[in-house]
Tab-separated table of N, CA and C and ligand atoms in Angstrom:
chain	number	residue	atom	x	y	z
A	188	MET	N	1.200	-1.177	0.370
A	188	MET	CA	-0.068	0.447	-0.187
A	188	MET	C	0.448	1.352	0.216
A	189	SER	N	0.962	1.986	-0.896
A	189	SER	CA	1.494	3.512	-1.115
A	189	SER	C	0.636	4.441	0.018
A	190	LYS	N	1.283	5.235	0.081
A	190	LYS	CA	0.222	6.093	0.649
A	190	LYS	C	0.804	7.509	-0.019
A	191	THR	N	1.405	7.645	-1.244
A	191	THR	CA	1.609	8.811	-1.831
A	191	THR	C	0.204	8.914	-2.574
A	192	LYS	N	-0.062	10.265	-2.582
A	192	LYS	CA	-1.755	11.158	-3.430
A	192	LYS	C	-0.758	11.892	-4.498
A	193	ASN	N	-1.467	10.914	-5.314
A	193	ASN	CA	-1.216	11.516	-6.886
A	193	ASN	C	-2.637	12.301	-7.409
A	194	ALA	N	-2.792	13.257	-7.261
A	194	ALA	CA	-3.825	14.010	-8.022
A	194	ALA	C	-3.906	13.552	-8.993
A	195	ALA	N	-2.284	14.264	-9.874
A	195	ALA	CA	-2.269	13.723	-11.115
A	195	ALA	C	-2.843	13.003	-12.020
A	196	GLY	N	-2.903	12.155	-11.441
A	196	GLY	CA	-3.877	10.430	-12.181
A	196	GLY	C	-2.989	9.560	-11.398
A	197	ARG	N	-2.719	8.267	-12.089
A	197	ARG	CA	-1.944	7.204	-11.027
A	197	ARG	C	-1.613	6.303	-12.375
A	198	VAL	N	-0.873	5.397	-11.860
A	198	VAL	CA	0.184	4.643	-12.560
A	198	VAL	C	-0.883	3.404	-12.752
A	199	VAL	N	-1.016	2.985	-14.169
A	199	VAL	CA	-1.891	1.839	-14.322
A	199	VAL	C	-0.963	0.882	-15.421
A	200	ARG	N	-1.156	-0.603	-14.933
A	200	ARG	CA	-0.817	-0.958	-16.148
A	200	ARG	C	-1.308	-0.962	-17.656
A	201	CYS	N	0.001	-0.551	-18.387
A	201	CYS	CA	-0.460	-0.866	-20.033
A	201	CYS	C	-0.856	-2.326	-20.381
A	202	PRO	N	-2.066	-2.233	-20.669
A	202	PRO	CA	-2.774	-3.435	-21.361
A	202	PRO	C	-1.742	-4.384	-22.607
A	203	THR	N	-0.807	-3.157	-23.334
A	203	THR	CA	0.081	-3.640	-24.279
A	203	THR	C	1.535	-4.540	-23.893
A	204	CYS	N	2.146	-3.673	-23.544
A	204	CYS	CA	3.356	-4.026	-22.865
A	204	CYS	C	3.638	-4.004	-21.532
A	205	ALA	N	2.250	-4.649	-21.083
A	205	ALA	CA	2.299	-4.790	-19.212
A	205	ALA	C	3.099	-3.698	-18.168
A	206	GLY	N	3.840	-2.244	-19.121
A	206	GLY	CA	4.728	-1.873	-18.006
A	206	GLY	C	3.503	-0.427	-16.860
A	207	ASP	N	4.676	0.620	-17.031
A	207	ASP	CA	4.112	1.234	-16.058
A	207	ASP	C	3.428	2.409	-17.467
A	208	SER	N	2.070	2.839	-16.855
A	208	SER	CA	1.237	4.136	-18.172
A	208	SER	C	0.840	4.729	-16.623
A	209	LEU	N	1.002	6.341	-16.971
A	209	LEU	CA	-0.197	7.007	-16.069
A	209	LEU	C	-1.498	7.330	-16.582
A	210	TYR	N	-1.745	7.091	-15.975
A	210	TYR	CA	-3.707	7.319	-15.838
A	210	TYR	C	-4.073	8.413	-15.424
A	211	SER	N	-3.507	9.738	-16.255
A	211	SER	CA	-4.293	10.813	-15.972
A	211	SER	C	-4.590	11.616	-17.633
A	212	PRO	N	-4.920	12.959	-17.122
A	212	PRO	CA	-5.240	13.642	-18.538
A	212	PRO	C	-3.989	13.778	-19.465
A	213	ASP	N	-2.887	14.241	-18.517
A	213	ASP	CA	-1.503	14.016	-19.302
A	213	ASP	C	-1.307	13.156	-20.334
A	214	ASN	N	-2.090	12.179	-20.059
A	214	ASN	CA	-1.939	10.967	-21.062
A	214	ASN	C	-2.477	10.489	-22.015
A	215	PRO	N	-2.643	11.413	-23.191
A	215	PRO	CA	-3.894	11.031	-23.976
A	215	PRO	C	-3.954	9.401	-24.196
A	216	TYR	N	-3.091	8.632	-24.450
A	216	TYR	CA	-2.927	7.488	-24.461
A	216	TYR	C	-3.390	6.351	-23.896
A	217	ARG	N	-4.048	6.858	-22.585
A	217	ARG	CA	-4.073	6.130	-21.233
A	217	ARG	C	-5.123	4.582	-21.936
A	218	PRO	N	-5.401	3.826	-21.156
A	218	PRO	CA	-4.429	3.129	-20.473
A	218	PRO	C	-3.091	3.072	-21.217
A	219	PHE	N	-2.892	2.909	-21.878
A	219	PHE	CA	-1.724	2.678	-22.555
A	219	PHE	C	-0.532	3.862	-22.340
A	220	CYS	N	0.354	3.113	-22.235
A	220	CYS	CA	1.880	4.093	-21.589
A	220	CYS	C	2.725	5.373	-23.302
A	221	SER	N	1.739	5.202	-24.331
A	221	SER	CA	2.199	5.284	-25.537
A	221	SER	C	1.440	5.213	-26.726
A	222	GLU	N	1.679	5.882	-28.081
A	222	GLU	CA	0.633	5.659	-28.931
A	222	GLU	C	0.999	4.455	-29.532
A	223	ARG	N	2.257	4.422	-30.077
A	223	ARG	CA	2.596	3.168	-30.079
A	223	ARG	C	1.974	1.672	-29.600
A	224	CYS	N	1.866	2.345	-28.080
A	224	CYS	CA	0.777	1.307	-27.156
A	224	CYS	C	-0.187	0.788	-27.405
A	225	LYS	N	-1.321	1.905	-27.825
A	225	LYS	CA	-1.933	2.232	-28.044
A	225	LYS	C	-2.573	1.761	-29.924
A	226	ASN	N	-1.330	1.914	-30.296
A	226	ASN	CA	-1.651	1.655	-32.115
A	226	ASN	C	-1.708	0.232	-32.519
A	227	ILE	N	-0.847	-0.360	-31.252
A	227	ILE	CA	-0.463	-1.868	-30.933
A	227	ILE	C	-2.306	-2.692	-30.891
A	228	ASP	N	-2.872	-1.921	-29.604
A	228	ASP	CA	-3.551	-2.845	-29.335
A	228	ASP	C	-4.785	-2.626	-30.221
A	229	PHE	N	-4.934	-1.415	-30.625
A	229	PHE	CA	-6.353	-1.354	-31.605
A	229	PHE	C	-5.679	-2.081	-33.248
A	230	GLY	N	-4.684	-1.794	-33.206
A	230	GLY	CA	-4.576	-2.880	-34.316
A	230	GLY	C	-4.710	-4.510	-34.375
A	231	ALA	N	-4.546	-4.981	-33.206
A	231	ALA	CA	-4.859	-6.328	-32.470
A	231	ALA	C	-6.257	-6.088	-32.422
A	232	TRP	N	-6.788	-5.651	-32.282
A	232	TRP	CA	-8.445	-5.342	-32.322
A	232	TRP	C	-8.887	-5.258	-33.481
A	233	ALA	N	-8.094	-4.485	-34.187
A	233	ALA	CA	-8.721	-4.686	-35.835
A	233	ALA	C	-8.579	-6.169	-36.503
A	234	SER	N	-7.751	-6.873	-36.517
A	234	SER	CA	-7.272	-7.856	-37.238
A	234	SER	C	-8.420	-8.500	-36.405
A	235	GLU	N	-8.296	-8.809	-35.434
A	235	GLU	CA	-9.221	-9.915	-34.557
A	235	GLU	C	-10.798	-9.723	-35.395
A	236	SER	N	-11.494	-7.941	-35.450
A	236	SER	CA	-12.330	-8.008	-35.843
A	236	SER	C	-12.838	-8.650	-37.661
A	237	TYR	N	-11.504	-8.933	-37.836
A	237	TYR	CA	-11.562	-9.015	-39.774
A	237	TYR	C	-11.681	-10.219	-39.645
A	238	ARG	N	-11.254	-10.798	-38.701
A	238	ARG	CA	-11.441	-12.551	-38.475
A	238	ARG	C	-13.129	-12.807	-38.305
A	239	VAL	N	-13.795	-12.040	-37.817
A	239	VAL	CA	-14.755	-12.331	-37.789
A	239	VAL	C	-16.099	-12.215	-39.052
A	240	GLU	N	-15.870	-13.610	-39.873
A	240	GLU	CA	-16.557	-13.516	-40.811
A	240	GLU	C	-17.548	-14.974	-40.935
A	241	ALA	N	-18.470	-15.169	-41.600
A	241	ALA	CA	-19.279	-16.227	-41.505
A	241	ALA	C	-18.533	-17.208	-41.726
A	242	LYS	N	-18.895	-18.130	-40.488
A	242	LYS	CA	-18.369	-19.372	-40.382
A	242	LYS	C	-19.427	-20.373	-41.220
A	243	PRO	N	-19.430	-21.426	-41.776
A	243	PRO	CA	-19.977	-22.186	-42.441
A	243	PRO	C	-20.070	-22.942	-41.170
A	244	ASP	N	-20.816	-23.183	-40.162
A	244	ASP	CA	-20.831	-23.540	-39.065
A	244	ASP	C	-22.677	-23.979	-39.110
A	245	THR	N	-23.529	-23.696	-39.910
A	245	THR	CA	-24.776	-24.275	-40.341
A	245	THR	C	-25.212	-25.579	-40.643
A	246	GLN	N	-25.185	-26.417	-39.788
A	246	GLN	CA	-24.824	-27.967	-39.651
A	246	GLN	C	-26.211	-28.712	-39.623
A	247	ASP	N	-27.191	-28.485	-40.580
A	247	ASP	CA	-28.346	-28.374	-39.496
A	247	ASP	C	-28.861	-30.615	-40.207
A	248	LEU	N	-28.228	-30.432	-39.031
A	248	LEU	CA	-28.162	-32.363	-38.745
A	248	LEU	C	-29.565	-32.762	-38.222
A	249	SER	N	-30.259	-32.404	-38.553
A	249	SER	CA	-31.700	-32.474	-36.890
A	249	SER	C	-32.259	-33.581	-37.716
A	250	ASP	N	-31.204	-35.101	-37.525
A	250	ASP	CA	-31.982	-36.466	-37.604
A	250	ASP	C	-32.244	-37.073	-36.305
A	251	ASP	N	-33.160	-36.264	-35.567
A	251	ASP	CA	-33.606	-36.570	-34.220
A	251	ASP	C	-34.362	-37.743	-34.399
A	252	GLU	N	-35.899	-37.364	-35.147
A	252	GLU	CA	-36.633	-37.737	-35.350
A	252	GLU	C	-36.528	-38.570	-36.914
A	253	PRO	N	-36.938	-39.803	-36.254
A	253	PRO	CA	-36.464	-41.146	-37.199
A	253	PRO	C	-38.101	-41.084	-38.278
A	254	HIS	N	-37.703	-40.836	-39.917
A	254	HIS	CA	-38.536	-41.317	-40.396
A	254	HIS	C	-39.377	-41.891	-40.969
A	255	GLY	N	-40.122	-42.607	-40.277
A	255	GLY	CA	-40.630	-44.439	-40.356
A	255	GLY	C	-41.535	-44.063	-41.658
A	256	PRO	N	-41.820	-45.104	-41.793
A	256	PRO	CA	-43.139	-45.663	-43.234
A	256	PRO	C	-44.515	-45.336	-42.070
A	257	HIS	N	-45.412	-44.206	-42.415
A	257	HIS	CA	-46.650	-44.821	-41.920
A	257	HIS	C	-47.775	-45.141	-42.810
B	397	LIG	ZN1	2.998	0.274	-23.093
């Protein structure tokens, strides 16, 4: 526990590089530590969204009910 009071912000962990990042209005890239880390994270997010495409997982195997002759 730190008793240091920092009104300007606090140090958080950068989601990209896991380094120290200043979470304050002084840091426009928060919660990232730098513009580079922010861009890296955004790039990862963008590429991830690109992978979301129509998957052929519509396998209609509804063979639960047997079709016996009536
Ligand atoms: Zn970083």
